[in-house]
Amino acid sequence: MKQPEHRPWKVLHSEYLAREPWFTVRREAVELPSGARIPSYYVLEYPDWVNVIARTDDGLFLFIDQYRHALGRTSYEIVAGVCDPQDVSPLDAARRELYEETGYGGGKWREYMVLSANPATHTNLTRTFVAEGVRPVSTQHLEASEDIRIHLLTFDEVRRLLEENRIPQALMAAPLWRYVAEHGR
């Protein structure tokens, strides 16, 4: 199937409302190809994000849990983070995040999926990597704002978390659902 016809909007005016390391928002006045105008369209600029579906040599999934203030709850997650300017590539960022959050490393890595949280308003992409055969190589190296616990889960436990909607982060749940479906028993 071929790509749909590209029909970009014309930007009539653009201004930044906030420029913070983790929150940059701009308001634009735009004109659609039809001539319709939107006087205030908001765009959130984020650096790219990475996720890691990590498994040990014995097939256990490496999960973490942490409190998420916006939802007001602690839940299971796969390792994730942001691509920092010093990262050579998204793969480098994913390896760094796994090491920092869990102390695990090594293994065989491959890019698995690329998603957008919301292509209507977000500028970034999330790249999910699969790392198979990871092992502990250090202790955690957490930032002051992180309170993360590590869990090793079986395939069935991960499937159950998904079936019970206990992984609320959509950009984590989507690749996990695909992975579980591809490797199901």
Backbone as numpy.savetxt, mean C-alpha at the origin, in Angstrom:
# Nx Ny Nz CAx CAy CAz Cx Cy Cz
-7.52 -6.18 -25.62 -8.37 -5.01 -25.62 -7.46 -3.76 -25.62
-7.79 -2.81 -26.44 -6.96 -1.60 -26.52 -7.32 -0.61 -25.41
-6.39 0.28 -25.15 -6.57 1.33 -24.14 -7.71 2.26 -24.59
-8.52 2.77 -23.65 -9.55 3.74 -24.05 -8.90 5.05 -24.50
-9.64 5.80 -25.27 -9.16 7.10 -25.75 -8.83 8.01 -24.57
-7.68 8.65 -24.63 -7.23 9.56 -23.58 -7.96 10.90 -23.73
-8.69 11.32 -22.68 -9.46 12.56 -22.72 -9.16 13.40 -21.48
-7.97 14.01 -21.42 -7.61 14.76 -20.20 -8.44 16.02 -20.01
-8.51 16.41 -18.75 -9.18 17.65 -18.40 -8.20 18.81 -18.55
-8.72 19.97 -18.86 -7.90 21.18 -18.95 -7.89 21.85 -17.58
-6.68 22.13 -17.06 -6.56 22.79 -15.76 -6.59 24.30 -16.01
-7.59 24.95 -15.44 -7.75 26.40 -15.60 -7.03 27.17 -14.50
-6.96 26.58 -13.32 -6.29 27.22 -12.18 -5.92 26.12 -11.18
-4.78 26.29 -10.53 -4.33 25.30 -9.55 -3.65 26.02 -8.40
-4.01 25.62 -7.16 -3.36 26.20 -5.98 -3.22 25.15 -4.90
-2.09 25.21 -4.18 -1.87 24.30 -3.06 -2.54 24.84 -1.81
-3.29 24.00 -1.14 -3.93 24.36 0.13 -3.09 23.91 1.31
-2.33 22.84 1.13 -1.44 22.32 2.18 -0.31 21.56 1.51
0.87 21.73 2.08 2.06 20.99 1.59 2.81 20.47 2.80
2.47 19.25 3.19 3.11 18.59 4.33 3.71 17.29 3.82
4.67 16.71 4.55 5.27 15.45 4.05 4.24 14.35 3.78
3.19 14.24 4.58 2.22 13.16 4.40 0.84 13.66 4.01
0.72 14.96 3.73 -0.58 15.50 3.32 -0.35 16.72 2.44
-0.47 16.52 1.16 -0.37 17.62 0.21 -1.65 17.62 -0.60
-2.33 18.76 -0.61 -3.61 18.85 -1.33 -3.62 20.12 -2.17
-4.13 19.95 -3.39 -4.30 21.12 -4.25 -5.74 21.20 -4.73
-6.17 22.42 -4.96 -7.52 22.67 -5.50 -7.35 23.19 -6.92
-8.08 22.59 -7.82 -7.98 23.01 -9.21 -9.36 23.35 -9.77
-9.37 24.31 -10.67 -10.54 24.57 -11.51 -10.25 23.87 -12.83
-11.15 23.02 -13.28 -10.90 22.22 -14.48 -12.06 22.32 -15.46
-11.72 22.06 -16.72 -12.73 21.99 -17.77 -12.65 20.62 -18.43
-13.78 19.94 -18.49 -13.85 18.62 -19.10 -13.91 18.74 -20.62
-13.62 17.68 -21.36 -13.69 17.73 -22.82 -15.07 18.16 -23.33
-16.12 17.92 -22.57 -17.47 18.31 -22.96 -17.72 19.81 -22.81
-16.77 20.51 -22.13 -16.95 21.93 -21.87 -17.47 22.22 -20.47
-17.94 21.17 -19.78 -18.41 21.36 -18.40 -17.22 21.77 -17.52
-17.49 22.60 -16.53 -16.43 23.08 -15.65 -16.70 22.65 -14.20
-15.62 22.33 -13.52 -15.67 22.04 -12.09 -14.78 23.09 -11.43
-15.37 23.99 -10.65 -14.58 25.09 -10.08 -13.64 24.69 -8.95
-13.97 23.63 -8.21 -13.14 23.19 -7.09 -13.01 21.68 -7.11
-11.90 21.20 -7.68 -11.60 19.78 -7.71 -10.35 19.56 -6.87
-10.40 18.64 -5.90 -9.30 18.46 -4.96 -8.47 17.23 -5.31
-7.16 17.41 -5.32 -6.22 16.34 -5.63 -5.28 16.16 -4.45
-5.15 14.90 -3.99 -4.25 14.57 -2.89 -2.97 13.98 -3.48
-1.85 14.61 -3.16 -0.56 14.15 -3.65 0.13 13.35 -2.55
0.44 12.10 -2.85 1.15 11.23 -1.92 2.34 10.61 -2.65
3.40 10.26 -1.91 4.44 9.44 -2.54 3.86 8.04 -2.78
4.49 7.29 -3.66 4.03 5.91 -3.89 4.17 5.09 -2.62
3.31 4.07 -2.49 3.30 3.18 -1.34 3.71 1.78 -1.79
4.14 0.97 -0.82 4.48 -0.43 -1.08 3.82 -1.32 -0.03
3.49 -2.54 -0.45 2.98 -3.61 0.42 3.83 -4.84 0.19
3.91 -5.70 1.22 4.68 -6.93 1.08 3.87 -8.12 1.60
3.58 -9.06 0.70 3.05 -10.35 1.10 4.27 -11.22 1.33
4.63 -11.42 2.60 5.86 -12.14 2.94 5.52 -13.50 3.53
6.28 -14.52 3.08 6.11 -15.88 3.60 7.47 -16.45 3.95
7.47 -17.20 5.02 8.70 -17.88 5.47 8.91 -19.15 4.65
10.07 -19.78 4.85 10.36 -21.03 4.14 9.33 -22.12 4.44
8.77 -22.10 5.64 7.77 -23.12 5.99 6.35 -22.69 5.63
6.19 -21.62 4.83 4.89 -21.24 4.29 4.05 -20.35 5.16
4.57 -19.89 6.30 3.79 -19.00 7.16 3.83 -17.58 6.60
2.72 -16.88 6.74 2.62 -15.49 6.32 3.11 -14.60 7.45
3.89 -13.61 7.10 4.38 -12.63 8.06 3.41 -11.45 8.09
2.70 -11.31 9.20 1.73 -10.23 9.38 2.18 -9.36 10.56
1.63 -8.18 10.61 1.82 -7.30 11.76 0.44 -6.87 12.24
0.41 -6.29 13.42 -0.80 -5.57 13.83 -0.36 -4.22 14.37
-1.21 -3.24 14.17 -0.96 -1.92 14.73 -2.27 -1.14 14.79
-2.28 -0.18 15.68 -3.44 0.68 15.86 -3.49 1.69 14.73
-4.68 1.90 14.17 -4.90 2.89 13.12 -5.88 3.92 13.66
-5.35 5.10 13.92 -6.12 6.14 14.63 -7.38 6.57 13.87
-7.30 6.71 12.55 -8.47 7.17 11.79 -9.65 6.22 11.95
-9.39 4.91 12.00 -10.46 3.93 12.21 -10.71 3.65 13.68
-9.74 4.02 14.53 -9.89 3.78 15.97 -9.82 2.31 16.33
-9.00 1.55 15.61 -8.92 0.12 15.90 -7.55 -0.44 15.56
-7.24 -1.56 16.17 -6.03 -2.31 15.88 -6.43 -3.50 15.02
-5.70 -3.71 13.94 -6.06 -4.82 13.06 -4.81 -5.42 12.43
-5.00 -6.59 11.83 -3.92 -7.27 11.13 -3.65 -6.56 9.79
-2.37 -6.56 9.42 -1.95 -5.98 8.15 -0.75 -6.74 7.63
-0.51 -6.60 6.34 0.78 -7.01 5.80 1.69 -5.79 5.95
2.98 -6.01 5.84 3.93 -4.90 5.95 3.68 -3.92 4.80
3.71 -2.64 5.12 3.47 -1.60 4.12 4.19 -0.33 4.52
4.33 0.55 3.57 4.95 1.83 3.87 5.04 2.70 2.63
5.79 3.75 2.78 5.92 4.75 1.73 7.28 4.64 1.06
7.32 4.96 -0.22 8.61 5.05 -0.93 9.25 6.37 -0.52
10.37 6.26 0.17 11.11 7.44 0.60 12.02 7.92 -0.52
12.39 9.21 -0.49 13.27 9.74 -1.55 14.60 8.99 -1.68
15.12 8.44 -0.59 16.41 7.73 -0.67 16.28 6.31 -1.23
15.06 5.81 -1.37 14.88 4.47 -1.94 15.20 4.49 -3.43
16.00 3.53 -3.85 16.40 3.45 -5.26 15.22 3.05 -6.14
14.32 2.23 -5.60 13.18 1.71 -6.36 12.08 1.32 -5.39
10.88 1.06 -5.89 9.83 0.53 -5.01 10.23 -0.79 -4.35
10.95 -1.64 -5.07 11.43 -2.89 -4.47 12.35 -2.61 -3.29
13.24 -1.64 -3.44 14.13 -1.23 -2.35 13.31 -0.74 -1.16
12.27 0.04 -1.42 11.40 0.53 -0.35 10.69 -0.63 0.35
10.22 -1.61 -0.41 9.52 -2.76 0.18 10.46 -3.57 1.06
11.67 -3.80 0.59 12.65 -4.54 1.40 12.98 -3.77 2.68
13.14 -2.46 2.57 13.44 -1.63 3.74 12.29 -1.69 4.74
11.06 -1.57 4.27 9.90 -1.60 5.17 9.80 -2.94 5.88
10.01 -4.05 5.17 9.95 -5.37 5.81 11.01 -5.47 6.91
12.20 -5.03 6.61 13.30 -5.06 7.58 12.98 -4.18 8.79
12.55 -2.94 8.55 12.30 -2.02 9.66 11.15 -2.49 10.55
10.05 -2.93 9.95 8.85 -3.26 10.72 8.92 -4.62 11.38
9.72 -5.54 10.81 9.71 -6.91 11.34 11.09 -7.47 11.67
12.15 -6.91 11.09 13.47 -7.50 11.24 13.71 -8.67 10.30
12.77 -8.95 9.40 12.91 -10.04 8.44 13.54 -9.52 7.15
14.18 -10.45 6.42 14.79 -10.10 5.14 15.07 -11.34 4.33
15.83 -11.16 3.26 16.16 -12.27 2.39 14.97 -12.69 1.55
15.05 -13.89 1.04 13.95 -14.45 0.25 14.01 -14.06 -1.21
13.06 -14.59 -1.94 12.92 -14.32 -3.37 11.75 -13.34 -3.54
12.00 -12.24 -4.23 11.02 -11.16 -4.35 10.54 -11.01 -5.79
9.26 -10.62 -5.91 8.72 -10.26 -7.23 7.59 -9.26 -7.06
7.46 -8.37 -8.03 6.32 -7.45 -8.00 5.07 -8.24 -8.36
4.01 -7.99 -7.63 2.80 -8.81 -7.77 1.62 -8.04 -8.33
1.43 -6.80 -7.88 0.24 -6.05 -8.26 0.50 -4.57 -8.07
-0.11 -3.75 -8.93 -0.03 -2.29 -8.80 -1.46 -1.75 -8.79
-1.79 -0.99 -7.74 -3.14 -0.45 -7.57 -3.09 1.03 -7.23
-4.21 1.70 -7.45 -4.38 3.08 -7.01 -5.44 3.08 -5.91
-5.19 3.80 -4.84 -6.18 3.90 -3.76 -7.45 4.56 -4.27
-7.28 5.58 -5.08 -8.42 6.29 -5.66 -7.90 7.15 -6.81
-7.98 6.66 -8.06 -7.42 7.40 -9.18 -8.12 8.72 -9.47
-9.27 8.94 -8.87 -9.98 10.21 -9.05 -9.32 11.33 -8.26
-8.73 11.00 -7.12 -8.20 12.07 -6.26 -6.76 11.86 -5.80
-6.22 10.67 -5.90 -4.86 10.38 -5.42 -3.88 10.28 -6.58
-2.69 10.84 -6.40 -1.69 10.83 -7.46 -0.78 9.61 -7.43
-0.81 8.84 -6.37 0.18 7.77 -6.19 -0.35 6.40 -6.54
0.59 5.45 -6.59 0.27 4.04 -6.81 0.80 3.23 -5.63
0.19 2.08 -5.41 0.67 1.12 -4.41 1.15 -0.11 -5.14
2.40 -0.47 -4.89 3.00 -1.65 -5.51 3.10 -2.73 -4.44
2.48 -3.88 -4.73 2.55 -5.01 -3.81 3.59 -5.99 -4.33
4.43 -6.44 -3.41 5.48 -7.41 -3.72 5.20 -8.69 -2.95
5.58 -9.82 -3.52 5.58 -11.11 -2.83 7.03 -11.44 -2.52
7.28 -11.77 -1.26 8.62 -12.18 -0.81 8.48 -13.56 -0.20
9.06 -14.55 -0.84 8.96 -15.93 -0.36 10.30 -16.38 0.20
10.25 -17.03 1.34 11.46 -17.53 1.98 12.15 -16.49 2.86
11.37 -15.53 3.39 11.98 -14.54 4.29 12.30 -15.18 5.63
13.25 -14.58 6.33 13.67 -15.12 7.63 14.09 -13.96 8.53
14.08 -14.17 9.85 14.53 -13.10 10.75 16.03 -12.86 10.56
16.40 -11.60 10.38 17.81 -11.24 10.23 18.23 -10.18 11.25
17.26 -9.61 11.97 17.54 -8.54 12.93 16.33 -8.37 13.83
16.40 -7.38 14.67 15.22 -6.98 15.45 14.49 -5.90 14.66
13.33 -5.51 15.14 12.59 -4.43 14.50 13.36 -3.11 14.64
13.15 -2.22 13.69 13.75 -0.88 13.71 12.61 0.12 13.50
11.80 0.31 14.54 10.57 1.08 14.43 10.82 2.58 14.62
9.99 3.37 13.93 9.98 4.81 14.14 9.24 5.09 15.44
9.43 6.29 15.99 8.79 6.65 17.25 7.27 6.55 17.17
6.70 6.74 15.98 5.25 6.71 15.82 4.70 5.30 15.56
5.55 4.28 15.59 5.11 2.92 15.29 5.07 2.05 16.54
4.00 1.30 16.68 3.82 0.30 17.74 3.31 -0.96 17.04
4.23 -1.78 16.59 3.91 -2.91 15.71 4.29 -4.23 16.36
3.34 -5.19 16.31 3.60 -6.54 16.76 3.60 -7.47 15.55
4.44 -8.49 15.61 4.64 -9.43 14.49 3.84 -10.71 14.75
3.26 -11.26 13.67 2.51 -12.52 13.75 2.89 -13.40 12.57
3.04 -14.68 12.82 3.22 -15.67 11.75 1.91 -16.44 11.65
1.27 -16.37 10.49 -0.06 -16.94 10.31 -0.05 -18.01 9.22
-0.90 -19.01 9.40 -1.04 -20.05 8.39 -1.89 -19.54 7.23
-1.86 -20.30 6.15 -2.69 -19.98 4.99 -4.16 -19.90 5.39
-4.62 -20.88 6.16 -6.03 -20.91 6.57 -6.38 -19.73 7.47
-5.46 -19.32 8.34 -5.72 -18.15 9.19 -5.85 -16.88 8.35
-5.02 -16.74 7.33 -5.11 -15.56 6.46 -6.43 -15.58 5.70
-6.79 -16.73 5.17 -8.07 -16.83 4.46 -9.23 -16.47 5.39
-9.18 -16.94 6.63 -10.24 -16.64 7.58 -10.31 -15.13 7.88
-9.15 -14.49 8.05 -9.14 -13.03 8.27 -9.82 -12.30 7.11
-9.54 -12.74 5.89 -10.16 -12.12 4.73 -11.66 -12.39 4.69
-12.05 -13.62 4.91 -13.48 -13.98 4.87 -14.28 -13.25 5.95
-13.64 -12.96 7.07 -14.32 -12.27 8.17 -14.14 -10.75 8.12
-13.61 -10.25 7.03 -13.39 -8.80 6.84 -12.58 -8.19 7.97
-11.53 -8.88 8.37 -10.71 -8.40 9.48 -9.42 -7.74 9.00
-9.30 -7.54 7.69 -8.19 -6.76 7.13 -8.85 -5.57 6.41
-9.03 -4.45 7.13 -9.82 -3.35 6.58 -9.14 -2.53 5.49
-7.83 -2.64 5.36 -7.11 -1.82 4.38 -7.29 -2.44 3.00
-8.04 -1.77 2.13 -8.39 -2.32 0.82 -7.17 -2.64 -0.04
-6.13 -1.80 0.02 -4.95 -2.02 -0.80 -4.10 -3.18 -0.30
-4.44 -3.70 0.87 -3.82 -4.93 1.37 -4.73 -6.12 1.10
-6.01 -5.94 1.33 -6.96 -7.04 1.16 -7.05 -7.50 -0.29
-7.04 -6.57 -1.24 -7.19 -6.95 -2.65 -6.08 -7.89 -3.12
-4.79 -7.53 -2.92 -3.77 -8.48 -3.37 -3.76 -9.78 -2.56
-4.12 -9.70 -1.27 -4.19 -10.94 -0.47 -5.28 -11.86 -0.99
-6.46 -11.31 -1.32 -7.53 -12.13 -1.89 -7.06 -12.83 -3.16
-6.37 -12.07 -4.03 -5.87 -12.66 -5.29 -4.86 -13.76 -4.99
-3.94 -13.49 -4.07 -2.91 -14.46 -3.72 -3.54 -15.74 -3.17
-4.48 -15.59 -2.26 -5.15 -16.74 -1.65 -5.91 -17.53 -2.72
-6.57 -16.83 -3.65 -7.30 -17.53 -4.71 -6.34 -18.30 -5.62
-5.19 -17.72 -5.93 -4.23 -18.38 -6.81 -3.53 -19.57 -6.14
-3.38 -19.50 -4.82 -2.64 -20.54 -4.11 -3.55 -21.37 -3.21
-4.86 -21.27 -3.42 -5.85 -21.92 -2.57 -5.70 -23.43 -2.53
-6.32 -23.95 -1.50 -6.26 -25.41 -1.31 -7.61 -26.01 -1.51
